[in-house]
PDB file of C-alpha atoms in Angstrom:
ATOM      1  CA  MET D   1     -71.483  62.519  64.463  1.00 53.00           C
ATOM      2  CA  ASN D   2     -70.364  62.408  68.107  1.00 63.00           C
ATOM      3  CA  TRP D   3     -72.568  65.176  69.360  1.00 69.00           C
ATOM      4  CA  GLU D   4     -71.644  64.550  72.979  1.00 82.00           C
ATOM      5  CA  LEU D   5     -67.948  65.096  72.158  1.00 80.00           C
ATOM      6  CA  PHE D   6     -68.690  68.481  70.554  1.00 79.00           C
ATOM      7  CA  SER D   7     -70.822  69.485  73.566  1.00 84.00           C
ATOM      8  CA  ILE D   8     -68.005  68.566  75.872  1.00 88.00           C
ATOM      9  CA  ILE D   9     -65.494  70.597  73.799  1.00 85.00           C
ATOM     10  CA  GLY D  10     -67.932  73.521  73.872  1.00 85.00           C
ATOM     11  CA  THR D  11     -68.477  73.256  77.606  1.00 91.00           C
ATOM     12  CA  ILE D  12     -64.703  73.218  78.225  1.00 91.00           C
ATOM     13  CA  ALA D  13     -64.128  76.172  75.850  1.00 89.00           C
ATOM     14  CA  PHE D  14     -66.834  78.322  77.427  1.00 92.00           C
ATOM     15  CA  ALA D  15     -65.902  77.421  81.037  1.00 94.00           C
ATOM     16  CA  VAL D  16     -62.236  78.166  80.422  1.00 93.00           C
ATOM     17  CA  SER D  17     -63.152  81.397  78.608  1.00 92.00           C
ATOM     18  CA  GLY D  18     -65.103  82.554  81.688  1.00 93.00           C
ATOM     19  CA  ALA D  19     -62.280  81.497  83.999  1.00 95.00           C
ATOM     20  CA  ILE D  20     -59.652  83.404  82.007  1.00 93.00           C
ATOM     21  CA  VAL D  21     -61.842  86.550  81.914  1.00 93.00           C
ATOM     22  CA  ALA D  22     -62.203  86.316  85.732  1.00 95.00           C
ATOM     23  CA  MET D  23     -58.419  86.037  86.162  1.00 95.00           C
ATOM     24  CA  GLU D  24     -57.870  88.946  83.758  1.00 93.00           C
ATOM     25  CA  GLU D  25     -60.182  91.022  86.001  1.00 94.00           C
ATOM     26  CA  GLU D  26     -58.271  89.735  89.095  1.00 95.00           C
ATOM     27  CA  TYR D  27     -61.237  87.927  90.610  1.00 96.00           C
ATOM     28  CA  ASP D  28     -60.560  85.325  93.293  1.00 96.00           C
ATOM     29  CA  ILE D  29     -61.111  81.598  92.817  1.00 95.00           C
ATOM     30  CA  LEU D  30     -64.809  81.870  93.584  1.00 96.00           C
ATOM     31  CA  GLY D  31     -65.168  84.484  90.853  1.00 96.00           C
ATOM     32  CA  VAL D  32     -63.292  82.132  88.495  1.00 96.00           C
ATOM     33  CA  TYR D  33     -65.794  79.361  89.102  1.00 97.00           C
ATOM     34  CA  VAL D  34     -68.812  81.680  88.932  1.00 96.00           C
ATOM     35  CA  LEU D  35     -67.835  83.258  85.648  1.00 96.00           C
ATOM     36  CA  GLY D  36     -66.839  79.905  84.180  1.00 96.00           C
ATOM     37  CA  LEU D  37     -70.075  78.237  85.054  1.00 96.00           C
ATOM     38  CA  VAL D  38     -72.121  81.219  83.914  1.00 96.00           C
ATOM     39  CA  THR D  39     -70.333  81.212  80.571  1.00 95.00           C
ATOM     40  CA  ALA D  40     -70.775  77.436  80.053  1.00 95.00           C
ATOM     41  CA  PHE D  41     -74.364  77.079  81.256  1.00 95.00           C
ATOM     42  CA  GLY D  42     -75.916  80.555  81.351  1.00 94.00           C
ATOM     43  CA  GLY D  43     -77.116  80.503  77.784  1.00 93.00           C
ATOM     44  CA  GLY D  44     -79.008  77.204  78.293  1.00 92.00           C
ATOM     45  CA  VAL D  45     -80.704  78.571  81.424  1.00 93.00           C
ATOM     46  CA  ILE D  46     -81.879  81.702  79.644  1.00 93.00           C
ATOM     47  CA  ARG D  47     -83.071  79.597  76.697  1.00 92.00           C
ATOM     48  CA  ASN D  48     -85.074  77.274  78.931  1.00 91.00           C
ATOM     49  CA  LEU D  49     -86.777  80.225  80.628  1.00 91.00           C
ATOM     50  CA  LEU D  50     -87.877  81.647  77.286  1.00 89.00           C
ATOM     51  CA  ILE D  51     -89.030  78.505  75.520  1.00 89.00           C
ATOM     52  CA  GLY D  52     -90.754  76.936  78.569  1.00 88.00           C
ATOM     53  CA  LYS D  53     -88.451  74.082  79.476  1.00 86.00           C
ATOM     54  CA  PRO D  54     -87.885  73.478  83.161  1.00 86.00           C
ATOM     55  CA  VAL D  55     -84.863  75.384  84.421  1.00 82.00           C
ATOM     56  CA  VAL D  56     -84.102  72.449  86.793  1.00 83.00           C
ATOM     57  CA  LEU D  57     -82.912  70.463  83.769  1.00 83.00           C
ATOM     58  CA  LEU D  58     -79.652  72.298  84.358  1.00 83.00           C
ATOM     59  CA  TRP D  59     -79.001  70.079  87.406  1.00 85.00           C
ATOM     60  CA  GLU D  60     -79.224  66.943  85.258  1.00 85.00           C
ATOM     61  CA  GLN D  61     -75.996  67.858  83.447  1.00 85.00           C
ATOM     62  CA  GLY D  62     -73.779  66.299  86.136  1.00 87.00           C
ATOM     63  CA  LEU D  63     -71.075  65.108  83.724  1.00 91.00           C
ATOM     64  CA  TYR D  64     -70.796  68.544  82.085  1.00 93.00           C
ATOM     65  CA  PHE D  65     -70.626  70.241  85.457  1.00 94.00           C
ATOM     66  CA  GLN D  66     -67.780  67.970  86.497  1.00 95.00           C
ATOM     67  CA  ILE D  67     -65.952  68.572  83.239  1.00 95.00           C
ATOM     68  CA  ALA D  68     -66.377  72.329  83.569  1.00 96.00           C
ATOM     69  CA  LEU D  69     -65.164  72.367  87.165  1.00 96.00           C
ATOM     70  CA  PHE D  70     -62.119  70.263  86.272  1.00 96.00           C
ATOM     71  CA  ALA D  71     -61.276  72.539  83.319  1.00 95.00           C
ATOM     72  CA  MET D  72     -61.626  75.694  85.437  1.00 96.00           C
ATOM     73  CA  THR D  73     -59.478  74.269  88.245  1.00 96.00           C
ATOM     74  CA  LEU D  74     -56.831  73.218  85.759  1.00 96.00           C
ATOM     75  CA  VAL D  75     -56.633  76.609  84.086  1.00 95.00           C
ATOM     76  CA  PHE D  76     -56.533  78.358  87.451  1.00 96.00           C
ATOM     77  CA  LEU D  77     -53.477  76.332  88.391  1.00 95.00           C
ATOM     78  CA  MET D  78     -51.902  76.441  84.949  1.00 93.00           C
ATOM     79  CA  PRO D  79     -48.713  78.496  84.326  1.00 94.00           C
ATOM     80  CA  VAL D  80     -49.289  81.689  82.322  1.00 93.00           C
ATOM     81  CA  LYS D  81     -47.343  80.372  79.313  1.00 92.00           C
ATOM     82  CA  TYR D  82     -49.790  77.572  78.819  1.00 92.00           C
ATOM     83  CA  ILE D  83     -52.754  79.958  79.180  1.00 91.00           C
ATOM     84  CA  ARG D  84     -51.208  81.979  76.316  1.00 90.00           C
ATOM     85  CA  VAL D  85     -51.031  78.758  74.188  1.00 89.00           C
ATOM     86  CA  TRP D  86     -54.737  78.110  75.002  1.00 88.00           C
ATOM     87  CA  LYS D  87     -55.700  81.604  73.896  1.00 85.00           C
ATOM     88  CA  THR D  88     -54.122  81.055  70.479  1.00 86.00           C
ATOM     89  CA  TRP D  89     -56.619  78.180  69.992  1.00 90.00           C
ATOM     90  CA  GLU D  90     -59.433  79.762  71.935  1.00 87.00           C
ATOM     91  CA  ALA D  91     -61.333  81.029  68.899  1.00 89.00           C
ATOM     92  CA  PHE D  92     -61.408  77.591  67.293  1.00 91.00           C
ATOM     93  CA  PHE D  93     -62.736  75.829  70.389  1.00 89.00           C
ATOM     94  CA  ASP D  94     -65.117  78.699  70.974  1.00 89.00           C
ATOM     95  CA  ALA D  95     -66.419  78.254  67.387  1.00 91.00           C
ATOM     96  CA  ILE D  96     -67.092  74.572  68.157  1.00 90.00           C
ATOM     97  CA  GLY D  97     -68.987  75.550  71.280  1.00 89.00           C
ATOM     98  CA  LEU D  98     -71.007  78.181  69.393  1.00 93.00           C
ATOM     99  CA  ALA D  99     -71.980  75.712  66.662  1.00 92.00           C
ATOM    100  CA  ALA D 100     -72.822  72.895  69.035  1.00 91.00           C
ATOM    101  CA  PHE D 101     -74.841  74.962  71.489  1.00 93.00           C
ATOM    102  CA  SER D 102     -76.663  77.020  68.834  1.00 94.00           C
ATOM    103  CA  ILE D 103     -77.809  73.910  66.973  1.00 92.00           C
ATOM    104  CA  GLN D 104     -78.727  72.232  70.238  1.00 90.00           C
ATOM    105  CA  GLY D 105     -80.817  75.238  71.300  1.00 92.00           C
ATOM    106  CA  ALA D 106     -82.537  75.323  67.929  1.00 94.00           C
ATOM    107  CA  PHE D 107     -83.553  71.683  68.158  1.00 92.00           C
ATOM    108  CA  TYR D 108     -84.881  72.195  71.708  1.00 90.00           C
ATOM    109  CA  ALA D 109     -87.208  74.856  70.355  1.00 94.00           C
ATOM    110  CA  THR D 110     -88.279  72.908  67.208  1.00 94.00           C
ATOM    111  CA  ASN D 111     -89.022  69.804  69.269  1.00 91.00           C
ATOM    112  CA  MET D 112     -91.415  71.884  71.385  1.00 93.00           C
ATOM    113  CA  GLY D 113     -93.184  73.138  68.253  1.00 93.00           C
ATOM    114  CA  HIS D 114     -92.148  76.764  68.551  1.00 95.00           C
ATOM    115  CA  PRO D 115     -92.241  79.077  65.490  1.00 95.00           C
ATOM    116  CA  LEU D 116     -89.146  80.062  63.513  1.00 96.00           C
ATOM    117  CA  SER D 117     -88.590  83.321  65.469  1.00 96.00           C
ATOM    118  CA  ALA D 118     -88.471  81.346  68.726  1.00 95.00           C
ATOM    119  CA  VAL D 119     -86.093  78.786  67.232  1.00 96.00           C
ATOM    120  CA  ILE D 120     -83.673  81.541  66.147  1.00 96.00           C
ATOM    121  CA  VAL D 121     -83.822  83.203  69.560  1.00 95.00           C
ATOM    122  CA  ALA D 122     -83.243  79.861  71.311  1.00 95.00           C
ATOM    123  CA  ALA D 123     -80.235  79.143  69.098  1.00 95.00           C
ATOM    124  CA  VAL D 124     -78.701  82.559  69.658  1.00 95.00           C
ATOM    125  CA  LEU D 125     -79.261  82.605  73.405  1.00 94.00           C
ATOM    126  CA  THR D 126     -77.815  79.101  73.872  1.00 94.00           C
ATOM    127  CA  GLY D 127     -74.776  80.045  71.845  1.00 94.00           C
ATOM    128  CA  ILE D 128     -74.037  83.543  73.221  1.00 93.00           C
ATOM    129  CA  GLY D 129     -76.123  84.066  76.357  1.00 94.00           C
ATOM    130  CA  GLY D 130     -73.488  82.768  78.762  1.00 93.00           C
ATOM    131  CA  GLY D 131     -70.794  84.962  77.193  1.00 92.00           C
ATOM    132  CA  MET D 132     -72.971  88.038  77.477  1.00 93.00           C
ATOM    133  CA  VAL D 133     -73.703  87.405  81.168  1.00 94.00           C
ATOM    134  CA  ARG D 134     -70.018  86.745  81.719  1.00 93.00           C
ATOM    135  CA  ASP D 135     -69.020  90.127  80.234  1.00 93.00           C
ATOM    136  CA  VAL D 136     -71.634  91.958  82.279  1.00 94.00           C
ATOM    137  CA  LEU D 137     -70.445  90.290  85.525  1.00 94.00           C
ATOM    138  CA  ALA D 138     -66.873  91.180  84.568  1.00 94.00           C
ATOM    139  CA  GLY D 139     -67.836  94.837  84.011  1.00 92.00           C
ATOM    140  CA  ARG D 140     -67.210  94.672  80.284  1.00 90.00           C
ATOM    141  CA  LYS D 141     -69.305  95.531  77.268  1.00 86.00           C
ATOM    142  CA  PRO D 142     -70.544  92.276  75.684  1.00 87.00           C
ATOM    143  CA  LEU D 143     -68.081  91.649  72.860  1.00 79.00           C
ATOM    144  CA  VAL D 144     -70.607  89.671  70.784  1.00 81.00           C
ATOM    145  CA  LEU D 145     -72.630  92.891  70.407  1.00 80.00           C
ATOM    146  CA  LYS D 146     -69.733  95.202  69.745  1.00 75.00           C
ATOM    147  CA  ASP D 147     -66.584  93.859  68.091  1.00 68.00           C
ATOM    148  CA  GLU D 148     -67.239  90.604  66.294  1.00 71.00           C
ATOM    149  CA  ILE D 149     -69.659  88.829  64.015  1.00 85.00           C
ATOM    150  CA  TYR D 150     -70.641  86.134  66.476  1.00 89.00           C
ATOM    151  CA  ALA D 151     -74.401  86.117  67.150  1.00 91.00           C
ATOM    152  CA  VAL D 152     -75.135  86.125  63.445  1.00 94.00           C
ATOM    153  CA  TRP D 153     -73.791  82.599  63.058  1.00 95.00           C
ATOM    154  CA  GLY D 154     -75.979  81.409  65.904  1.00 94.00           C
ATOM    155  CA  MET D 155     -78.928  83.038  64.175  1.00 95.00           C
ATOM    156  CA  LEU D 156     -78.039  81.320  60.916  1.00 96.00           C
ATOM    157  CA  ALA D 157     -77.924  77.924  62.615  1.00 95.00           C
ATOM    158  CA  GLY D 158     -81.311  78.572  64.216  1.00 96.00           C
ATOM    159  CA  ALA D 159     -82.805  79.728  60.910  1.00 96.00           C
ATOM    160  CA  LEU D 160     -81.605  76.651  59.001  1.00 95.00           C
ATOM    161  CA  VAL D 161     -82.850  74.251  61.702  1.00 94.00           C
ATOM    162  CA  GLY D 162     -86.166  76.112  61.985  1.00 95.00           C
ATOM    163  CA  LEU D 163     -86.694  75.974  58.259  1.00 94.00           C
ATOM    164  CA  GLY D 164     -86.202  72.187  58.300  1.00 91.00           C
ATOM    165  CA  TRP D 165     -83.010  72.202  56.276  1.00 84.00           C
ATOM    166  CA  SER D 166     -81.036  70.191  58.822  1.00 76.00           C
ATOM    167  CA  GLN D 167     -83.016  67.083  59.622  1.00 77.00           C
ATOM    168  CA  GLY D 168     -80.644  64.261  58.734  1.00 81.00           C
ATOM    169  CA  ALA D 169     -77.393  63.442  60.453  1.00 81.00           C
ATOM    170  CA  TRP D 170     -75.263  64.443  57.480  1.00 87.00           C
ATOM    171  CA  GLN D 171     -77.138  67.743  57.139  1.00 89.00           C
ATOM    172  CA  ILE D 172     -76.539  68.535  60.789  1.00 89.00           C
ATOM    173  CA  SER D 173     -72.875  67.710  60.314  1.00 88.00           C
ATOM    174  CA  VAL D 174     -72.647  70.054  57.335  1.00 91.00           C
ATOM    175  CA  LEU D 175     -74.404  72.793  59.303  1.00 93.00           C
ATOM    176  CA  PHE D 176     -72.037  72.311  62.254  1.00 92.00           C
ATOM    177  CA  ALA D 177     -68.997  72.536  59.981  1.00 93.00           C
ATOM    178  CA  LEU D 178     -70.480  75.605  58.226  1.00 95.00           C
ATOM    179  CA  ILE D 179     -70.946  77.533  61.479  1.00 95.00           C
ATOM    180  CA  VAL D 180     -67.419  76.673  62.646  1.00 94.00           C
ATOM    181  CA  ILE D 181     -65.886  77.700  59.296  1.00 96.00           C
ATOM    182  CA  LEU D 182     -67.869  80.986  59.143  1.00 96.00           C
ATOM    183  CA  ARG D 183     -66.928  81.824  62.703  1.00 94.00           C
ATOM    184  CA  MET D 184     -63.235  81.185  61.993  1.00 94.00           C
ATOM    185  CA  LEU D 185     -63.346  83.176  58.745  1.00 95.00           C
ATOM    186  CA  SER D 186     -64.885  86.110  60.593  1.00 93.00           C
ATOM    187  CA  VAL D 187     -62.063  85.920  63.164  1.00 91.00           C
ATOM    188  CA  PHE D 188     -59.293  85.585  60.555  1.00 91.00           C
ATOM    189  CA  TYR D 189     -60.566  88.315  58.273  1.00 91.00           C
ATOM    190  CA  LYS D 190     -61.914  90.493  61.187  1.00 88.00           C
ATOM    191  CA  TRP D 191     -65.404  90.731  59.729  1.00 89.00           C
ATOM    192  CA  LYS D 192     -67.655  93.187  61.562  1.00 87.00           C
ATOM    193  CA  LEU D 193     -71.223  94.330  61.248  1.00 87.00           C
ATOM    194  CA  PRO D 194     -71.927  97.950  60.277  1.00 87.00           C
ATOM    195  CA  LYS D 195     -72.171 100.296  63.211  1.00 83.00           C
ATOM    196  CA  ARG D 196     -72.755 103.945  63.830  1.00 80.00           C
ATOM    197  CA  SER D 197     -71.366 105.875  66.776  1.00 78.00           C
ATOM    198  CA  LEU D 198     -73.007 109.034  68.079  1.00 80.00           C
ATOM    199  CA  ARG D 199     -70.459 109.633  70.828  1.00 74.00           C
ATOM    200  CA  ASN D 200     -68.228 112.071  68.943  1.00 71.00           C
ATOM    201  CA  ALA D 201     -71.171 113.887  67.398  1.00 69.00           C
ATOM    202  CA  ILE D 202     -72.904 114.329  70.745  1.00 63.00           C
ATOM    203  CA  VAL D 203     -69.704 115.329  72.522  1.00 59.00           C
ATOM    204  CA  GLY D 204     -68.876 117.863  69.781  1.00 62.00           C
ATOM    205  CA  SER D 205     -72.407 119.262  69.878  1.00 64.00           C
ATOM    206  CA  THR D 206     -72.220 119.636  73.666  1.00 63.00           C
ATOM    207  CA  ARG D 207     -68.896 121.447  73.471  1.00 62.00           C
ATOM    208  CA  ARG D 208     -70.179 123.895  70.884  1.00 63.00           C
ATOM    209  CA  SER D 209     -73.299 124.621  72.987  1.00 63.00           C
ATOM    210  CA  ASP D 210     -71.160 125.173  76.051  1.00 59.00           C
ATOM    211  CA  SER D 211     -68.965 127.633  74.213  1.00 58.00           C
TER     212      SER D 211
END
């Protein structure tokens, strides 16, 4: 299993995602780079803070930084028609990034001897943390907490790694494929978690009390 290849694909997918969000919000080129880098590396930084790994490890990822910067520059210069083509495949590449980063985060935590709960948190934050920070910086509600089943698949990856069910190379490969497939199924069938909105009830109650 070429883990480095999947990490590169995930880095590109997340960096380009952040860059496109920045352009949709009409940010300048600095905003494009900031949102792209935050999306690609923000989850790992938050994870390191929580599980006790040095944050400075981020600066050792020189190759990934270069790849992310190249991808963001390319998408910034790319004609809109090609960006539309990318967006049709965005969910698939994003699923690869989610699977690779979630499993990576889970193994970071297990190798440090952390309990299952910390392994799950590390997996989720590595997989979705950057996207959440990106949405906040873009003035959006984090989509992973609102519209899609996304974080759940990161939690599943963390749980399976933390329980010791993914120790061998073939088991990790199966887990990786499982997360990608589940993510794509949730996109295709528009799976959503149950939610309850109080907005209409509160607004209606306020209007009745005012009248």
